[in-house]
Amino acid sequence: MGFGLMGAVLSIAMLILVLWQSHRHRDNQVMAGYLGSVFVWGASIFLSRLCLLLGINPQYFLFTTVFFMGLTSVFLFAVVCQQAGWLTKLWVRIALGVGILARLVTIPLMLTGHMYADSHLSPEGAVLYKLGPFESTHTAITNILCLLSLIIIVKQRKTSLSAFFWGTLMVTLGFASSFTPWRHYSLSSMLAAVSTLFFTAAILKKHLFNPLHEANNDLRVAKELAEEANKEKSRFLTRMSHELRTPLNAIIGYTELLMEEMQEAQRSTQLQTLSDLSKVGMAARHLLALINDILDLSRIEAQRLEIRAEAIPLSSFFASIEATIAPLAAKGNNSFRVDVQCSIDSVLSDPVRLRQILINLLGNAAKFTVDGTITLAVSTEEQYLSKHTHRAMLLFRVIDTGIGIPKERLSHIFEAFYQIQDETGRSNSGTGLGLTISRQLARLLGGELEVESQVGKGSVFTLRLPLLSPDRLAKSAA
Ligand code: ADP
């Protein structure tokens, strides 16, 4: 009785697994038919035994036992033919229809009591009953279908069909065991249930794990292609930017030359031309700034931007920054100062890139502040990497008392080409790339760039860089 129950439980579990995991595959319907039929077969064995133990006539369950045993072989044959690619979907359906019909004609025989006379339990506990000639023929057909399935698989063992070998062998042995003199039906249904394990494993491998593996491979290939395309795009941009810069520089140069000549000649009639020329010059400079930014961004994305670290003497570095920013700050009637709050003379970093970041931040501060103050505050900080490890950081804070940035825009301002459009009438003369590049550069220098801001009060951009002063580096190298 245990074998029958175990077989039923096992096959229903496998049935649920197959339906749940790979329900989208059509050929699983035939496999599900096989698993379902093994389930009813096992359950019928269990119930017929229970009836005999309770002294009830088990003939209905004996009938379903043999009915589904036969149906299992039909489904098995259909599964194997389908996997071998021998039968089209239509033929699989026809074969199944004929098989099921052949089983159905036995129903009147069962109802008239012509099938299972004399059913009882053997001393070993097996269900025994006498088969009529009709049912014997059916059982023989069942065995033949199983053997045929096995032969097909063995013949095609070099194909994917080999995955079905063990399952088919199990169920064939199961059917054969029901032909032995002691007719151990529970054992045969148990072996069929074991076969469901093998079939489920094969079907899941084919429809679930293999496709996952293939999908992973496809994804990897797609990722590599996308990366290559991205690099190609960056290479193209780099080449194009170089090509565009040369004529642009010529336009700017000649525009300035013409303007100077006109100013010197003081020809008042040409005032309009002078103002037009100044517009040409401004547009060309804007275009050049845009191209330079795109070039930088594409170099960073293509990982072709080299960082050249060297000792930067801070006092002369700040003096040069002040020389660039003070006139810009003065335009908006702002005061500018550098406030060094630490005693560090030099730092190891890339001076070109560090300057680029600070000029960009301070340029923005000057652009968005009127009648206020702009400060570059420099200090140090200990950054905790974990509970016990920390490192020294150098902090550059660009503080302005300008129009500020709305809270909901703060997370966007580091996105490429992002510019805030609002009612404050802020200037959008930039490229929308400055902060994107600055943050990328900060990361390339081993640091980070963050922002805090309040509308109407001002903004603080904080650039944190690891503090590697040259003497420290020399010490650690020694
Ligand atoms: P852009 O070159 O156009 O200035 P950025 O990437 O440097 O581009 O800045 C993006 C946007 O962030 C700017 O258009 C501006 O609206 C806002 N922003 C940047 N810095 C400040 C600042 N100090 N004060 C107010 N708004 C700022």
Coordinates of C-alpha atoms and ligand atoms in Angstrom, one line a residue:
M1 CA 0.0 0.0 0.0
G2 CA 2.9 2.3 0.9
F3 CA 4.4 2.0 -2.6
G4 CA 1.1 3.0 -4.3
L5 CA 0.7 6.0 -2.0
M6 CA 4.4 7.1 -2.4
G7 CA 4.1 6.7 -6.2
A8 CA 1.0 8.9 -6.2
V9 CA 2.6 11.6 -4.0
L10 CA 5.8 11.6 -6.0
S11 CA 4.1 11.8 -9.4
I12 CA 1.7 14.6 -8.3
A13 CA 4.7 16.6 -6.9
M14 CA 6.5 16.2 -10.2
L15 CA 3.4 17.1 -12.1
I16 CA 3.0 20.3 -10.1
L17 CA 6.7 21.1 -10.6
V18 CA 6.6 20.7 -14.4
L19 CA 3.4 22.7 -14.7
W20 CA 4.6 25.4 -12.5
Q21 CA 8.2 25.8 -13.9
S22 CA 7.7 25.4 -17.6
H23 CA 4.0 25.7 -18.3
R24 CA 4.7 27.9 -21.4
H25 CA 6.1 24.9 -23.4
R26 CA 3.6 23.1 -25.5
D27 CA 5.3 19.7 -25.4
N28 CA 5.0 19.8 -21.6
Q29 CA 1.3 19.2 -22.0
V30 CA 2.0 15.6 -23.1
M31 CA 4.5 15.2 -20.3
A32 CA 1.9 16.6 -17.9
G33 CA -0.5 14.0 -19.3
Y34 CA 2.1 11.3 -18.5
L35 CA 2.7 12.5 -15.0
G36 CA -1.0 12.9 -14.3
S37 CA -1.7 9.4 -15.5
V38 CA 1.1 8.0 -13.3
F39 CA -0.5 9.8 -10.4
V40 CA -3.9 8.3 -10.9
W41 CA -2.4 4.9 -11.4
G42 CA -0.5 5.1 -8.1
A43 CA -3.5 6.5 -6.3
S44 CA -5.8 3.7 -7.7
I45 CA -3.4 1.0 -6.5
F46 CA -3.4 2.6 -3.0
L47 CA -7.2 2.8 -3.0
S48 CA -7.9 -0.6 -4.3
R49 CA -5.7 -2.1 -1.5
L50 CA -7.5 0.0 1.0
C51 CA -10.8 -1.4 -0.2
L52 CA -9.6 -4.9 0.1
L53 CA -8.4 -4.3 3.6
L54 CA -11.8 -2.9 4.5
G55 CA -13.6 -5.7 2.8
I56 CA -15.1 -3.5 0.1
N57 CA -15.2 -4.6 -3.6
P58 CA -12.2 -2.8 -5.2
Q59 CA -13.3 -3.4 -8.8
Y60 CA -13.6 0.3 -9.7
F61 CA -10.1 1.1 -8.5
L62 CA -8.7 -2.0 -10.1
F63 CA -10.2 -0.8 -13.3
T64 CA -8.7 2.7 -13.0
T65 CA -5.4 1.0 -12.1
V66 CA -5.2 -0.9 -15.3
F67 CA -6.8 2.0 -17.3
F68 CA -4.2 4.5 -16.2
M69 CA -1.4 2.0 -16.4
G70 CA -2.3 1.6 -20.1
L71 CA -2.7 5.3 -20.5
T72 CA 0.7 5.9 -19.0
S73 CA 2.3 3.8 -21.7
V74 CA 0.4 5.7 -24.4
F75 CA 1.6 9.0 -23.0
L76 CA 5.1 7.7 -22.7
F77 CA 5.2 6.6 -26.3
A78 CA 3.8 10.0 -27.3
V79 CA 6.4 11.9 -25.2
V80 CA 9.2 9.9 -26.8
C81 CA 7.9 10.3 -30.3
Q82 CA 7.5 14.0 -29.8
Q83 CA 10.9 14.5 -28.3
A84 CA 12.4 12.5 -31.1
G85 CA 10.7 14.9 -33.5
W86 CA 9.0 12.0 -35.2
L87 CA 5.4 13.1 -34.8
T88 CA 3.9 16.5 -35.4
K89 CA 1.6 18.0 -32.8
L90 CA -1.4 16.8 -34.8
W91 CA -0.1 13.2 -34.9
V92 CA 0.7 13.2 -31.2
R93 CA -2.9 14.2 -30.6
I94 CA -4.3 11.6 -32.9
A95 CA -2.1 8.8 -31.3
L96 CA -3.2 10.0 -27.8
G97 CA -6.9 10.1 -28.9
V98 CA -6.7 6.5 -30.3
G99 CA -4.9 5.3 -27.1
I100 CA -7.5 6.9 -24.8
L101 CA -10.4 5.6 -26.9
A102 CA -8.9 2.1 -26.8
R103 CA -9.0 2.3 -23.0
L104 CA -12.5 3.8 -22.9
V105 CA -14.0 0.8 -24.7
T106 CA -13.2 -1.3 -21.7
I107 CA -15.6 0.6 -19.5
P108 CA -18.7 -1.5 -20.4
L109 CA -16.7 -4.6 -19.7
M110 CA -15.8 -3.4 -16.3
L111 CA -19.4 -2.3 -15.6
T112 CA -20.8 -5.7 -16.5
G113 CA -18.2 -7.3 -14.2
H114 CA -16.3 -9.1 -16.9
M115 CA -12.9 -7.8 -16.1
Y116 CA -11.7 -8.3 -12.6
A117 CA -13.2 -11.4 -11.0
D118 CA -11.6 -12.8 -7.9
S119 CA -9.6 -9.9 -6.6
H120 CA -7.9 -10.4 -3.3
L121 CA -4.8 -9.6 -1.4
S122 CA -1.9 -12.1 -1.6
P123 CA -0.3 -13.3 1.7
E124 CA 2.5 -10.8 0.9
G125 CA -0.1 -8.0 0.7
A126 CA -0.1 -7.5 -3.1
V127 CA -3.3 -7.0 -5.0
L128 CA -4.2 -10.0 -7.1
Y129 CA -6.9 -10.4 -9.7
K130 CA -7.6 -12.4 -12.7
L131 CA -7.4 -10.7 -16.1
G132 CA -9.9 -11.5 -18.9
P133 CA -8.5 -12.0 -22.4
F134 CA -9.4 -8.5 -23.4
E135 CA -7.5 -6.9 -20.6
S136 CA -4.5 -9.2 -21.1
T137 CA -4.3 -7.9 -24.7
H138 CA -4.3 -4.4 -23.3
T139 CA -1.6 -5.2 -20.9
A140 CA 0.5 -6.7 -23.6
I141 CA 0.0 -3.6 -25.8
T142 CA 1.1 -1.5 -22.8
N143 CA 4.4 -3.5 -22.5
I144 CA 5.0 -3.3 -26.2
L145 CA 4.6 0.5 -26.3
C146 CA 7.1 0.8 -23.4
L147 CA 9.6 -1.4 -25.1
L148 CA 9.2 0.5 -28.4
S149 CA 9.8 3.7 -26.5
L150 CA 12.9 2.3 -25.0
I151 CA 14.2 1.1 -28.3
I152 CA 13.6 4.5 -29.9
I153 CA 15.6 6.2 -27.1
V154 CA 18.5 3.7 -27.3
K155 CA 18.6 4.1 -31.1
Q156 CA 18.7 7.9 -30.7
R157 CA 20.9 8.0 -27.7
K158 CA 23.3 10.5 -29.2
T159 CA 20.5 13.1 -29.4
S160 CA 18.8 15.1 -26.6
L161 CA 16.4 12.1 -26.2
S162 CA 19.1 10.3 -24.1
A163 CA 17.8 12.4 -21.2
F164 CA 14.7 10.3 -21.2
F165 CA 16.5 7.0 -21.0
W166 CA 16.5 6.3 -17.3
G167 CA 12.8 7.4 -16.9
T168 CA 11.7 5.1 -19.7
L169 CA 13.8 2.2 -18.4
M170 CA 12.2 2.6 -15.0
V171 CA 8.7 2.6 -16.2
T172 CA 9.4 -0.3 -18.6
L173 CA 10.8 -2.4 -15.7
G174 CA 7.7 -1.3 -13.8
F175 CA 5.3 -2.6 -16.5
A176 CA 7.4 -5.8 -16.8
S177 CA 7.1 -6.4 -13.1
S178 CA 3.3 -6.5 -13.4
F179 CA 3.8 -9.4 -15.8
T180 CA 5.6 -11.6 -13.2
P181 CA 3.7 -14.4 -11.6
W182 CA 3.3 -12.5 -8.3
R183 CA 2.0 -9.4 -10.2
H184 CA 3.4 -6.7 -7.9
Y185 CA 1.3 -3.8 -9.1
S186 CA 2.4 -1.5 -6.3
L187 CA 6.0 -2.0 -7.2
S188 CA 5.3 -1.3 -10.9
S189 CA 3.4 2.0 -10.0
M190 CA 6.3 2.9 -7.7
L191 CA 8.8 2.4 -10.5
A192 CA 6.6 4.5 -12.8
A193 CA 6.6 7.2 -10.1
V194 CA 10.4 7.0 -9.9
S195 CA 10.4 7.5 -13.7
T196 CA 8.6 10.8 -13.2
L197 CA 11.6 12.0 -11.3
F198 CA 13.9 11.3 -14.3
F199 CA 11.4 12.8 -16.7
T200 CA 10.8 15.9 -14.7
A201 CA 14.6 16.4 -14.4
A202 CA 14.9 16.0 -18.1
I203 CA 12.1 18.3 -19.0
L204 CA 13.2 21.0 -16.5
K205 CA 16.7 20.8 -17.8
K206 CA 15.5 21.3 -21.3
H207 CA 13.0 24.0 -20.8
L208 CA 14.1 25.8 -17.6
F209 CA 17.8 25.4 -16.9
N210 CA 19.1 25.2 -20.5
P211 CA 17.2 28.3 -21.6
L212 CA 18.4 30.1 -18.5
H213 CA 22.0 29.2 -19.4
E214 CA 21.4 30.3 -23.0
A215 CA 19.7 33.5 -21.8
N216 CA 22.8 34.2 -19.6
N217 CA 25.1 33.7 -22.6
D218 CA 22.9 35.9 -24.8
L219 CA 23.0 38.6 -22.1
R220 CA 26.8 38.4 -21.8
V221 CA 27.2 38.7 -25.6
A222 CA 24.7 41.6 -25.7
K223 CA 26.6 43.3 -22.9
E224 CA 30.0 42.9 -24.7
L225 CA 28.4 44.2 -27.9
A226 CA 26.9 47.2 -26.1
E227 CA 30.3 48.0 -24.4
E228 CA 32.1 47.7 -27.7
A229 CA 29.5 50.0 -29.4
N230 CA 29.9 52.5 -26.5
K231 CA 33.6 52.5 -27.0
E232 CA 33.2 53.0 -30.7
K233 CA 30.8 55.9 -30.0
S234 CA 33.4 57.5 -27.8
R235 CA 36.1 57.0 -30.3
F236 CA 33.9 58.6 -33.0
L237 CA 33.1 61.5 -30.7
T238 CA 36.8 62.0 -29.9
R239 CA 37.7 62.1 -33.6
M240 CA 34.8 64.4 -34.4
S241 CA 35.5 66.8 -31.6
H242 CA 39.1 67.2 -32.7
E243 CA 37.9 67.9 -36.3
L244 CA 35.4 70.4 -35.1
R245 CA 37.7 72.3 -32.8
T246 CA 40.2 73.4 -35.4
P247 CA 37.7 75.4 -37.6
L248 CA 36.0 76.7 -34.5
N249 CA 39.2 78.1 -33.1
A250 CA 39.7 79.8 -36.5
I251 CA 36.2 81.4 -36.3
I252 CA 36.9 82.7 -32.8
G253 CA 40.3 84.0 -33.7
Y254 CA 39.2 85.8 -36.8
T255 CA 36.1 87.2 -35.1
E256 CA 38.3 88.7 -32.4
L257 CA 40.7 90.1 -34.9
L258 CA 37.9 91.8 -36.9
M259 CA 36.4 93.2 -33.7
E260 CA 39.7 94.6 -32.6
E261 CA 40.3 96.2 -36.1
M262 CA 36.9 97.8 -36.1
Q263 CA 37.3 99.1 -32.5
E264 CA 40.7 100.6 -33.5
A265 CA 39.3 102.3 -36.6
Q266 CA 36.4 103.6 -34.5
R267 CA 34.0 103.4 -37.3
S268 CA 30.7 104.2 -35.7
T269 CA 28.8 103.2 -38.8
Q270 CA 29.9 99.6 -38.2
L271 CA 28.5 99.4 -34.7
Q272 CA 25.8 97.0 -35.7
T273 CA 28.4 94.7 -37.4
L274 CA 30.5 94.9 -34.3
S275 CA 27.6 93.6 -32.1
D276 CA 26.8 90.9 -34.6
L277 CA 30.4 89.8 -34.6
S278 CA 30.5 89.7 -30.8
K279 CA 27.4 87.3 -31.0
V280 CA 29.3 85.1 -33.5
G281 CA 32.2 85.0 -31.2
M282 CA 30.0 84.1 -28.2
A283 CA 28.2 81.3 -30.1
A284 CA 31.5 79.9 -31.3
R285 CA 33.0 80.0 -27.7
H286 CA 29.8 78.2 -26.4
L287 CA 30.2 75.6 -29.1
L288 CA 33.8 75.1 -28.3
A289 CA 33.0 74.7 -24.6
L290 CA 30.4 72.1 -25.5
I291 CA 32.8 70.2 -27.7
N292 CA 35.5 70.3 -25.0
D293 CA 33.0 68.9 -22.5
I294 CA 31.8 66.2 -24.8
L295 CA 35.3 65.2 -25.5
D296 CA 36.1 65.0 -21.8
L297 CA 33.0 63.0 -21.1
S298 CA 33.6 60.5 -23.9
R299 CA 37.2 60.1 -22.8
I300 CA 36.0 59.3 -19.3
E301 CA 33.4 56.9 -20.6
A302 CA 35.9 55.1 -22.8
Q303 CA 38.2 55.0 -19.8
R304 CA 40.8 56.8 -21.8
L305 CA 41.3 59.7 -19.5
E306 CA 44.7 59.5 -17.9
I307 CA 45.2 60.8 -14.4
R308 CA 48.7 62.3 -13.9
A309 CA 49.3 62.7 -10.2
E310 CA 52.0 65.1 -9.0
A311 CA 52.7 67.2 -6.0
I312 CA 50.6 70.3 -6.2
P313 CA 51.9 73.3 -4.1
L314 CA 48.7 74.6 -2.7
S315 CA 49.5 78.3 -2.3
S316 CA 50.4 78.9 -6.0
F317 CA 47.5 76.6 -7.1
F318 CA 45.0 78.7 -5.2
A319 CA 46.5 81.9 -6.5
S320 CA 46.0 80.8 -10.1
I321 CA 42.4 79.8 -9.3
E322 CA 41.8 83.1 -7.7
A323 CA 43.1 84.9 -10.7
T324 CA 40.6 83.1 -12.9
I325 CA 37.6 83.3 -10.6
A326 CA 37.9 86.8 -9.1
P327 CA 36.9 88.6 -12.4
L328 CA 33.9 86.2 -12.9
A329 CA 32.7 86.8 -9.3
A330 CA 33.1 90.5 -9.7
K331 CA 30.8 90.5 -12.7
G332 CA 27.9 89.7 -10.3
N333 CA 29.2 92.1 -7.7
N334 CA 30.3 89.1 -5.5
S335 CA 33.3 88.9 -3.2
F336 CA 35.5 85.9 -3.6
R337 CA 37.9 84.4 -1.1
V338 CA 39.9 81.3 -0.5
D339 CA 39.7 80.1 3.1
V340 CA 42.4 77.5 3.9
Q341 CA 41.6 76.0 7.3
C342 CA 44.4 73.4 7.5
S343 CA 48.2 73.5 7.5
I344 CA 48.9 71.4 4.4
D345 CA 51.3 72.9 1.8
S346 CA 51.0 70.4 -1.0
V347 CA 48.8 67.5 -2.1
L348 CA 49.4 64.6 -4.5
S349 CA 46.8 64.7 -7.3
D350 CA 46.3 65.6 -11.0
P351 CA 46.5 69.5 -11.0
V352 CA 44.8 69.8 -14.4
R353 CA 41.8 67.8 -13.4
L354 CA 41.6 69.2 -9.9
R355 CA 41.7 72.7 -11.4
Q356 CA 39.0 71.7 -13.9
I357 CA 36.6 70.6 -11.1
L358 CA 37.2 73.7 -8.9
I359 CA 36.9 76.2 -11.8
N360 CA 33.7 74.5 -12.9
L361 CA 32.2 74.7 -9.4
L362 CA 33.4 78.2 -8.8
G363 CA 32.2 79.3 -12.2
N364 CA 28.7 77.9 -11.5
A365 CA 28.8 79.7 -8.1
A366 CA 29.7 83.0 -9.9
K367 CA 27.0 82.4 -12.5
F368 CA 24.2 81.8 -10.0
T369 CA 25.1 84.4 -7.3
V370 CA 24.5 88.1 -7.4
D371 CA 25.7 90.6 -4.7
G372 CA 26.8 87.8 -2.5
T373 CA 29.9 85.9 -1.4
I374 CA 31.7 82.9 -3.0
T375 CA 34.1 81.0 -0.8
L376 CA 36.5 78.2 -1.5
A377 CA 37.0 76.6 1.9
V378 CA 39.8 74.0 2.3
S379 CA 40.1 71.6 5.3
T380 CA 40.9 68.1 6.2
E381 CA 38.7 65.3 7.6
E382 CA 39.0 61.7 8.8
Q383 CA 36.9 59.3 6.8
Y384 CA 35.9 56.1 8.5
L385 CA 36.0 53.1 6.0
S386 CA 35.0 50.7 8.8
K387 CA 35.0 50.7 12.6
H388 CA 38.8 50.6 12.8
T389 CA 40.1 51.8 9.5
H390 CA 40.0 55.4 8.4
R391 CA 41.8 57.7 6.0
A392 CA 42.6 61.3 5.8
M393 CA 40.6 63.3 3.2
L394 CA 41.1 66.8 1.8
L395 CA 37.9 68.8 1.6
F396 CA 37.3 71.6 -0.9
R397 CA 33.9 73.3 -0.3
V398 CA 32.6 75.8 -2.8
I399 CA 30.1 77.9 -0.9
D400 CA 27.9 80.5 -2.4
T401 CA 25.0 82.7 -1.3
G402 CA 23.3 82.5 -4.6
I403 CA 19.8 81.4 -5.8
G404 CA 20.3 77.8 -4.6
I405 CA 18.8 74.6 -6.1
P406 CA 15.4 73.2 -5.4
K407 CA 15.5 69.9 -3.3
E408 CA 13.8 67.8 -5.9
R409 CA 16.4 68.8 -8.6
L410 CA 19.4 68.0 -6.5
S411 CA 19.6 64.4 -7.5
H412 CA 19.4 65.4 -11.2
I413 CA 22.0 68.1 -11.5
F414 CA 24.8 65.5 -12.0
E415 CA 23.1 64.0 -15.0
A416 CA 24.5 64.8 -18.4
F417 CA 22.9 67.7 -20.2
Y418 CA 20.7 68.5 -17.2
Q419 CA 19.9 72.1 -16.7
I420 CA 17.3 73.5 -14.3
Q421 CA 14.4 75.4 -16.0
D422 CA 12.5 77.4 -13.5
E423 CA 10.9 80.8 -12.8
T424 CA 14.0 82.3 -11.1
G425 CA 15.3 83.3 -14.5
R426 CA 18.6 81.4 -13.9
S427 CA 21.1 81.5 -16.8
N428 CA 21.3 78.4 -18.9
S429 CA 24.3 79.5 -20.8
G430 CA 26.3 76.4 -19.8
T431 CA 26.3 73.0 -21.4
G432 CA 24.7 71.0 -18.7
L433 CA 27.8 68.8 -18.6
G434 CA 30.0 70.6 -16.1
L435 CA 28.8 68.8 -13.0
T436 CA 28.6 65.4 -14.7
I437 CA 32.2 65.7 -15.7
S438 CA 33.2 67.1 -12.3
R439 CA 31.7 64.2 -10.4
Q440 CA 33.3 61.7 -12.8
L441 CA 36.7 63.4 -12.4
A442 CA 36.3 63.5 -8.6
R443 CA 35.7 59.7 -8.7
L444 CA 38.7 59.2 -11.0
L445 CA 40.8 61.1 -8.5
G446 CA 39.6 58.6 -5.8
G447 CA 37.1 61.0 -4.2
E448 CA 33.5 62.2 -4.4
L449 CA 31.5 65.3 -5.2
E450 CA 28.4 66.1 -3.2
V451 CA 26.0 69.0 -3.0
E452 CA 23.7 70.6 -0.4
S453 CA 21.5 73.6 -1.2
Q454 CA 18.7 75.7 -0.1
V455 CA 16.6 77.8 -2.5
G456 CA 17.3 81.5 -1.9
K457 CA 20.1 80.9 0.5
G458 CA 22.8 79.3 -1.6
S459 CA 24.7 76.1 -2.3
V460 CA 27.6 74.1 -1.0
F461 CA 29.5 71.7 -3.3
T462 CA 31.9 69.5 -1.4
L463 CA 34.8 67.8 -3.2
R464 CA 36.4 65.1 -1.0
L465 CA 39.8 63.7 -2.2
P466 CA 42.0 61.3 -0.4
L467 CA 44.8 63.2 1.2
L468 CA 48.0 61.9 -0.1
S469 CA 50.6 64.5 0.6
P470 CA 53.9 63.8 -1.2
D471 CA 55.9 63.5 2.0
R472 CA 53.4 60.9 3.3
L473 CA 53.6 59.0 0.1
A474 CA 57.4 59.0 0.2
K475 CA 57.2 57.8 3.8
S476 CA 54.9 54.9 3.0
A477 CA 57.0 53.9 0.1
A478 CA 60.1 53.8 2.3
Ligands
ADP1 P1 26.0 74.1 -16.7 O1 27.3 74.0 -17.4 O2 24.8 74.3 -17.6 O3 26.1 75.1 -15.6 P2 26.2 72.1 -14.8 O4 26.3 70.6 -14.9 O5 27.5 72.7 -14.3 O6 25.8 72.7 -16.1 O7 25.1 72.4 -13.8 C1 23.8 71.9 -14.0 C2 22.7 72.8 -13.4 O8 22.8 72.9 -12.0 C3 22.9 74.3 -13.8 O9 22.2 74.5 -15.0 C4 22.2 75.0 -12.7 O10 20.9 75.2 -12.9 C5 22.4 74.1 -11.5 N1 23.6 74.6 -10.6 C6 24.9 74.3 -10.7 N2 25.6 74.9 -9.8 C7 24.8 75.8 -9.2 C8 24.9 76.8 -8.1 N3 26.1 77.0 -7.5 N4 23.8 77.4 -7.7 C9 22.6 77.2 -8.3 N5 22.4 76.3 -9.3 C10 23.5 75.6 -9.7

